[in-house]
Short mmCIF file of C-alpha atoms and ligand atoms in Angstrom, two decimals:
data_model
loop_
_atom_site.label_atom_id
_atom_site.label_comp_id
_atom_site.label_asym_id
_atom_site.label_seq_id
_atom_site.Cartn_x
_atom_site.Cartn_y
_atom_site.Cartn_z
CA SER A 22 0.00 0.00 0.00
CA LYS A 23 0.95 3.65 -0.35
CA LEU A 24 1.23 3.94 3.43
CA LYS A 25 3.53 0.97 3.71
CA GLU A 26 5.73 2.20 0.85
CA GLY A 27 5.82 5.67 2.33
CA LEU A 28 6.85 4.41 5.74
CA GLU A 29 9.71 2.31 4.37
CA LYS A 30 12.41 4.57 5.84
CA THR A 31 10.73 4.75 9.23
CA ARG A 32 10.46 0.98 9.13
CA LYS A 33 14.19 0.70 8.39
CA GLY A 34 15.15 3.21 11.08
CA MET A 35 12.85 1.75 13.69
CA ALA A 36 11.49 -1.77 13.25
CA GLU A 37 14.44 -3.26 11.41
CA LYS A 38 16.93 -1.84 13.92
CA ILE A 39 14.80 -3.11 16.77
CA ASP A 40 14.69 -6.54 15.10
CA SER A 41 18.42 -6.79 14.79
CA ILE A 42 19.04 -5.64 18.37
CA LEU A 43 16.55 -8.16 19.70
CA LYS A 44 18.12 -10.94 17.66
CA SER A 45 21.58 -10.03 18.91
CA TYR A 46 20.53 -10.18 22.55
CA GLY A 47 19.01 -13.54 23.28
CA LYS A 48 18.06 -12.93 26.92
CA ILE A 49 16.58 -9.65 28.11
CA ASP A 50 18.70 -7.35 30.28
CA ASN A 51 18.83 -3.63 31.07
CA GLY A 52 21.24 -2.89 28.22
CA LEU A 53 18.53 -4.01 25.85
CA PHE A 54 16.10 -1.41 27.14
CA ASP A 55 18.76 1.29 26.76
CA GLU A 56 19.29 0.32 23.15
CA LEU A 57 15.57 0.28 22.43
CA GLU A 58 15.28 3.70 24.04
CA GLU A 59 17.98 5.02 21.77
CA ILE A 60 16.27 3.70 18.64
CA LEU A 61 12.93 5.22 19.60
CA VAL A 62 14.45 8.61 20.36
CA THR A 63 16.35 8.69 17.07
CA SER A 64 13.12 7.75 15.28
CA ASP A 65 11.55 10.98 16.62
CA VAL A 66 9.21 9.31 19.07
CA GLY A 67 10.29 12.05 21.52
CA ILE A 68 12.13 11.74 24.82
CA ASN A 69 9.14 11.84 27.17
CA THR A 70 7.08 9.45 25.13
CA THR A 71 10.01 7.08 24.71
CA MET A 72 10.63 6.98 28.48
CA ASP A 73 6.96 6.23 29.01
CA ILE A 74 6.98 3.43 26.44
CA ILE A 75 10.12 1.86 27.90
CA GLU A 76 8.68 1.94 31.45
CA ARG A 77 5.46 0.31 30.29
CA LEU A 78 7.49 -2.25 28.37
CA LYS A 79 9.56 -3.16 31.42
CA THR A 80 6.35 -3.66 33.41
CA LYS A 81 4.87 -5.89 30.70
CA VAL A 82 8.04 -7.93 30.50
CA LYS A 83 7.90 -8.51 34.25
CA GLU A 84 4.18 -9.22 34.36
CA ASN A 85 4.40 -11.73 31.57
CA LYS A 86 7.66 -13.23 32.83
CA VAL A 87 9.19 -12.77 29.40
CA THR A 88 12.89 -13.68 29.24
CA GLU A 89 13.64 -13.93 25.51
CA ALA A 90 14.55 -10.65 23.78
CA ILE A 91 12.86 -11.71 20.58
CA GLU A 92 9.47 -11.73 22.33
CA VAL A 93 9.83 -8.04 23.17
CA LYS A 94 8.95 -6.95 19.65
CA GLU A 95 5.30 -7.95 19.93
CA LEU A 96 5.05 -6.34 23.37
CA LEU A 97 6.56 -3.09 22.11
CA LYS A 98 4.33 -3.04 19.07
CA ASN A 99 1.26 -3.54 21.21
CA GLU A 100 2.41 -0.88 23.66
CA ILE A 101 2.64 1.65 20.83
CA LYS A 102 -0.78 0.56 19.57
CA ASP A 103 -2.28 0.97 23.04
CA ILE A 104 -0.88 4.48 23.33
CA LEU A 105 -2.13 5.56 19.90
CA ASN A 106 -5.47 3.81 20.35
CA GLU A 107 -6.28 6.09 23.27
CA LYS A 108 -7.37 8.65 20.69
CA GLU A 109 -8.85 6.33 18.09
CA LYS A 110 -12.45 7.34 18.81
CA ASP A 111 -11.55 11.03 18.31
CA ARG A 112 -9.98 10.72 14.87
CA GLU A 113 -13.03 11.34 12.70
CA LEU A 114 -13.32 14.91 11.47
CA ASN A 115 -15.82 16.87 13.49
CA ILE A 116 -18.02 17.79 10.52
CA GLU A 117 -21.42 16.31 11.29
CA PRO A 118 -24.03 17.68 11.04
CA SER A 119 -23.70 20.26 8.27
CA PRO A 120 -22.82 23.03 8.02
CA ALA A 121 -19.31 22.53 9.32
CA ILE A 122 -16.23 24.68 9.19
CA VAL A 123 -12.66 23.43 9.04
CA LEU A 124 -9.96 25.99 9.81
CA VAL A 125 -6.58 24.92 8.55
CA VAL A 126 -3.59 26.43 10.34
CA GLY A 127 0.14 25.90 9.97
CA VAL A 128 3.40 27.45 8.88
CA ASN A 129 4.16 28.08 5.19
CA GLY A 130 5.77 25.19 3.41
CA VAL A 131 4.35 22.40 5.54
CA GLY A 132 1.81 21.46 2.87
CA LYS A 133 -1.23 23.46 3.94
CA THR A 134 -2.44 24.35 0.43
CA THR A 135 -1.99 20.81 -0.82
CA THR A 136 -3.78 19.40 2.23
CA ILE A 137 -6.78 21.69 1.71
CA GLY A 138 -7.03 20.55 -1.91
CA LYS A 139 -6.77 16.88 -0.98
CA LEU A 140 -9.27 17.22 1.87
CA ALA A 141 -11.76 19.03 -0.39
CA TYR A 142 -11.36 16.22 -2.90
CA ASN A 143 -11.87 13.47 -0.29
CA LEU A 144 -14.95 15.12 1.18
CA ARG A 145 -16.41 15.65 -2.26
CA GLU A 146 -15.80 11.99 -3.06
CA GLU A 147 -17.82 11.22 0.09
CA GLY A 148 -20.67 13.18 -1.49
CA LYS A 149 -20.33 16.37 0.52
CA ARG A 150 -20.77 19.90 -0.77
CA VAL A 151 -17.49 21.66 -0.11
CA LEU A 152 -16.37 25.28 -0.35
CA ILE A 153 -12.88 26.70 0.19
CA ALA A 154 -12.11 30.17 1.60
CA ALA A 155 -8.70 31.65 0.74
CA GLY A 156 -7.86 33.15 4.12
CA ASP A 157 -4.14 33.49 3.45
CA THR A 158 -4.17 36.79 1.62
CA PHE A 159 -0.52 37.75 1.98
CA ARG A 160 0.64 36.56 -1.44
CA ALA A 161 -1.34 36.53 -4.69
CA ALA A 162 0.55 33.38 -5.68
CA ALA A 163 -0.76 31.55 -2.62
CA ILE A 164 -4.35 32.45 -3.53
CA GLU A 165 -3.75 31.30 -7.11
CA GLN A 166 -2.22 28.04 -5.98
CA LEU A 167 -5.18 27.33 -3.74
CA GLY A 168 -7.42 28.18 -6.69
CA GLU A 169 -5.65 25.52 -8.75
CA TRP A 170 -6.23 22.93 -6.04
CA SER A 171 -9.89 23.95 -5.76
CA LYS A 172 -10.31 23.33 -9.49
CA ARG A 173 -8.59 19.99 -9.24
CA ALA A 174 -10.86 19.02 -6.35
CA GLY A 175 -13.90 20.28 -8.25
CA VAL A 176 -15.03 22.74 -5.59
CA ASP A 177 -15.58 26.51 -5.52
CA MET A 178 -13.32 28.98 -3.75
CA ILE A 179 -14.13 32.31 -2.10
CA ALA A 180 -11.20 34.71 -2.43
CA HIS A 181 -10.46 38.41 -2.16
CA GLN A 182 -7.50 40.36 -3.46
CA GLU A 183 -3.96 40.08 -2.22
CA ASN A 184 -3.46 41.82 1.14
CA SER A 185 -7.15 42.06 1.92
CA ASP A 186 -8.39 41.32 5.43
CA PRO A 187 -8.28 37.54 6.03
CA ALA A 188 -11.12 37.72 8.53
CA ALA A 189 -13.29 39.39 5.86
CA VAL A 190 -12.60 36.50 3.47
CA ILE A 191 -13.63 34.00 6.11
CA PHE A 192 -16.74 36.08 6.85
CA ASP A 193 -17.68 35.95 3.15
CA GLY A 194 -16.90 32.26 3.05
CA ILE A 195 -19.33 31.65 5.90
CA GLN A 196 -22.08 33.71 4.25
CA ALA A 197 -21.55 31.84 0.97
CA ALA A 198 -21.54 28.48 2.74
CA LYS A 199 -24.84 29.31 4.43
CA ALA A 200 -26.43 30.58 1.20
CA ARG A 201 -25.28 27.59 -0.86
CA LYS A 202 -26.08 24.98 1.76
CA THR A 203 -22.49 23.86 1.85
CA ASP A 204 -21.69 20.87 4.04
CA VAL A 205 -18.08 21.77 4.79
CA LEU A 206 -16.33 25.12 4.47
CA ILE A 207 -12.54 24.67 4.49
CA CYS A 208 -10.63 27.84 5.40
CA ASP A 209 -7.00 28.54 4.64
CA THR A 210 -5.22 30.86 7.08
CA ALA A 211 -1.98 32.79 7.19
CA GLY A 212 1.25 30.88 7.75
CA ARG A 213 4.03 33.37 8.29
CA LEU A 214 5.57 32.37 11.57
CA HIS A 215 8.52 34.77 11.28
CA ASN A 216 6.19 37.39 12.66
CA LYS A 217 4.58 35.30 15.33
CA LYS A 218 2.64 38.07 16.98
CA ASN A 219 1.03 39.18 13.70
CA LEU A 220 0.22 35.65 12.74
CA MET A 221 -1.43 34.95 16.06
CA ASN A 222 -3.37 38.23 15.94
CA GLU A 223 -4.59 37.37 12.47
CA LEU A 224 -5.67 33.91 13.57
CA ASN A 225 -7.44 35.28 16.61
CA LYS A 226 -9.37 37.73 14.47
CA ILE A 227 -10.47 34.86 12.24
CA PHE A 228 -11.50 32.83 15.26
CA ARG A 229 -13.61 35.73 16.55
CA VAL A 230 -15.42 36.00 13.20
CA VAL A 231 -16.07 32.28 13.18
CA GLU A 232 -17.33 32.43 16.76
CA ARG A 233 -19.70 35.29 15.97
CA GLU A 234 -21.01 34.05 12.63
CA TYR A 235 -20.99 30.38 13.32
CA GLY A 236 -21.97 29.98 16.94
CA ASP A 237 -22.10 26.35 18.03
CA ALA A 238 -22.03 24.81 14.60
CA ARG A 239 -19.49 22.06 13.92
CA ARG A 240 -15.96 23.33 13.97
CA GLU A 241 -12.61 21.73 13.41
CA VAL A 242 -9.21 23.39 13.75
CA LEU A 243 -6.63 21.33 11.91
CA LEU A 244 -2.96 22.04 12.41
CA VAL A 245 -0.76 20.97 9.50
CA VAL A 246 2.82 19.95 10.33
CA ASP A 247 5.56 18.43 8.19
CA ALA A 248 6.78 14.99 9.29
CA THR A 249 10.21 15.52 7.69
CA THR A 250 10.96 18.21 10.29
CA GLY A 251 10.69 15.69 13.13
CA GLN A 252 10.94 17.31 16.54
CA ASN A 253 10.48 20.76 14.98
CA ALA A 254 6.97 19.71 14.03
CA LEU A 255 6.37 19.08 17.71
CA ILE A 256 7.74 22.49 18.70
CA GLN A 257 5.63 24.22 16.05
CA ALA A 258 2.55 22.37 17.21
CA LYS A 259 3.13 23.48 20.80
CA GLU A 260 3.41 27.09 19.66
CA PHE A 261 0.13 26.91 17.81
CA GLN A 262 -1.55 25.16 20.70
CA GLU A 263 -0.78 28.18 22.86
CA VAL A 264 -3.02 30.37 20.69
CA CYS A 265 -5.56 28.10 19.06
CA ASN A 266 -7.70 25.31 20.24
CA ILE A 267 -6.37 22.66 17.87
CA SER A 268 -8.78 19.77 17.42
CA GLY A 269 -6.70 17.64 15.11
CA ILE A 270 -3.34 17.30 13.43
CA VAL A 271 -2.53 16.68 9.80
CA LEU A 272 0.92 15.19 9.39
CA THR A 273 2.18 15.71 5.84
CA LYS A 274 5.09 14.18 3.92
CA LEU A 275 5.08 10.95 5.86
CA ASP A 276 6.14 9.32 2.61
CA GLY A 277 9.86 9.05 2.35
CA THR A 278 10.82 10.27 5.82
CA ALA A 279 12.48 8.23 8.56
CA LYS A 280 10.81 10.42 11.17
CA GLY A 281 7.43 8.67 11.21
CA GLY A 282 7.76 8.10 14.95
CA VAL A 283 6.81 11.75 15.41
CA VAL A 284 3.16 10.64 15.10
CA ILE A 285 3.47 9.12 18.56
CA ALA A 286 5.17 12.19 20.06
CA LEU A 287 2.58 14.55 18.58
CA GLN A 288 -0.37 12.68 19.99
CA THR A 289 1.04 12.06 23.43
CA GLU A 290 2.73 15.41 24.03
CA LEU A 291 -0.09 17.58 22.65
CA ASN A 292 -2.93 15.32 23.64
CA VAL A 293 -4.49 15.93 20.21
CA PRO A 294 -5.24 13.17 17.70
CA VAL A 295 -3.43 12.93 14.40
CA LYS A 296 -6.46 12.81 12.12
CA LEU A 297 -5.01 12.84 8.63
CA ILE A 298 -1.69 11.96 7.04
CA GLY A 299 -0.14 13.04 3.75
CA VAL A 300 1.51 10.20 1.88
CA GLY A 301 2.33 11.88 -1.42
CA GLU A 302 1.87 14.96 -3.58
CA GLY A 303 -1.20 13.79 -5.49
CA ILE A 304 -4.81 14.71 -4.80
CA GLU A 305 -5.61 11.20 -3.54
CA ASP A 306 -2.67 11.13 -1.14
CA LEU A 307 -4.38 12.25 2.05
CA GLN A 308 -5.48 9.41 4.30
CA LYS A 309 -7.34 9.04 7.56
CA PHE A 310 -4.90 8.03 10.24
CA ASN A 311 -5.51 4.58 11.64
CA THR A 312 -3.42 3.13 14.46
CA ASP A 313 -3.36 -0.50 13.35
CA ASP A 314 -2.54 0.34 9.73
CA PHE A 315 0.21 2.71 10.81
CA VAL A 316 1.89 0.48 13.39
CA ASP A 317 1.54 -2.64 11.23
CA ALA A 318 3.09 -0.78 8.28
CA ILE A 319 6.15 -0.07 10.41
CA PHE A 320 6.46 -3.35 12.30
CA ASP A 321 5.09 -6.15 10.11
P1 GDP B 8 2.08 25.42 2.04
O1 GDP B 8 3.10 26.50 1.84
O2 GDP B 8 2.02 24.99 3.47
O3 GDP B 8 0.75 25.75 1.50
O4 GDP B 8 2.65 24.14 1.29
P2 GDP B 8 2.23 23.47 -0.09
O5 GDP B 8 0.88 22.86 0.01
O6 GDP B 8 2.45 24.42 -1.20
O7 GDP B 8 3.27 22.27 -0.15
C1 GDP B 8 4.69 22.47 -0.13
C2 GDP B 8 5.36 21.32 -0.86
O8 GDP B 8 5.16 20.11 -0.13
C3 GDP B 8 4.79 21.05 -2.25
O9 GDP B 8 5.85 20.75 -3.12
C4 GDP B 8 3.90 19.83 -2.05
O10 GDP B 8 3.77 19.04 -3.20
C5 GDP B 8 4.64 19.10 -0.96
N1 GDP B 8 3.76 18.21 -0.18
C6 GDP B 8 2.65 18.53 0.52
N2 GDP B 8 2.14 17.45 1.15
C7 GDP B 8 2.93 16.40 0.83
C8 GDP B 8 2.94 15.00 1.18
O11 GDP B 8 2.11 14.47 1.93
N3 GDP B 8 3.96 14.26 0.66
C9 GDP B 8 4.92 14.79 -0.16
N4 GDP B 8 5.88 13.98 -0.62
N5 GDP B 8 4.94 16.08 -0.49
C10 GDP B 8 3.97 16.89 -0.01
#
């Protein structure tokens, strides 16, 4: 599958290394746990999360009176599944009933535009009426690029001119969505983190408009982060979490990176589910995250 192909490097960096360590050990001892810890940390699972996994693993080994190193693989795999499964029931997009609004936030370059196009396409394939609002008004090229993706996805886009007020675009998007009986309005937002204060002010203004115009209707705030940046994705996510109420994470560019372990760090350290993953540049390359598929793709 595309997921399995995409995770090949993570599999090599994580599961295959774990395999060879376990094979080299025979009996379990403390040195083994240190080596496993090292592999998890270098696979971007994150320090805190790794420590937690290793502690749980030690407990399981004791409880089950496991002595052979080779048996640790299944225990570790299940431990990671248990951790990720804690959020499995929260992974569906919060878009029922209509009308729903999906705000997409994230720093430039992470794949925000592409993700909006892919998501619009997927939702449309599910039979939903989708509208896109071009809330990143800083560069004309960004609006154009989003327009291209809208066309590809077969959905309409609400846009104003370059440098217009982003909150006004979102306002218009909401009015259009109401008038056209849209099921899901997907909103792009600014992504220039170099001026953090401006970015956060801009986002807050958008959130206020949504609050006022939309009330209690379904709302999803998706943060897009780039898997190839590993621990930086985690840092970025924490920064965004300080200003917005993120309801889900989209992890892009999982294909071809060895840093797939960051999925685990993101969920555990932010306490937010990874809802969608990007596994390629094409319009069909956005998938719903599923714990079993993900962990099996790395370990089996
Ligand atoms: P934005 O600046 O955040 O809007 O980023 P873009 O959507 O323009 O994407 C930046 C680059 O990342 C483009 O070349 C995309 O094709 C690429 N990209 C986005 N998502 C993925 C993905 O899941 N996998 C791969 N391989 N490339 C991606």
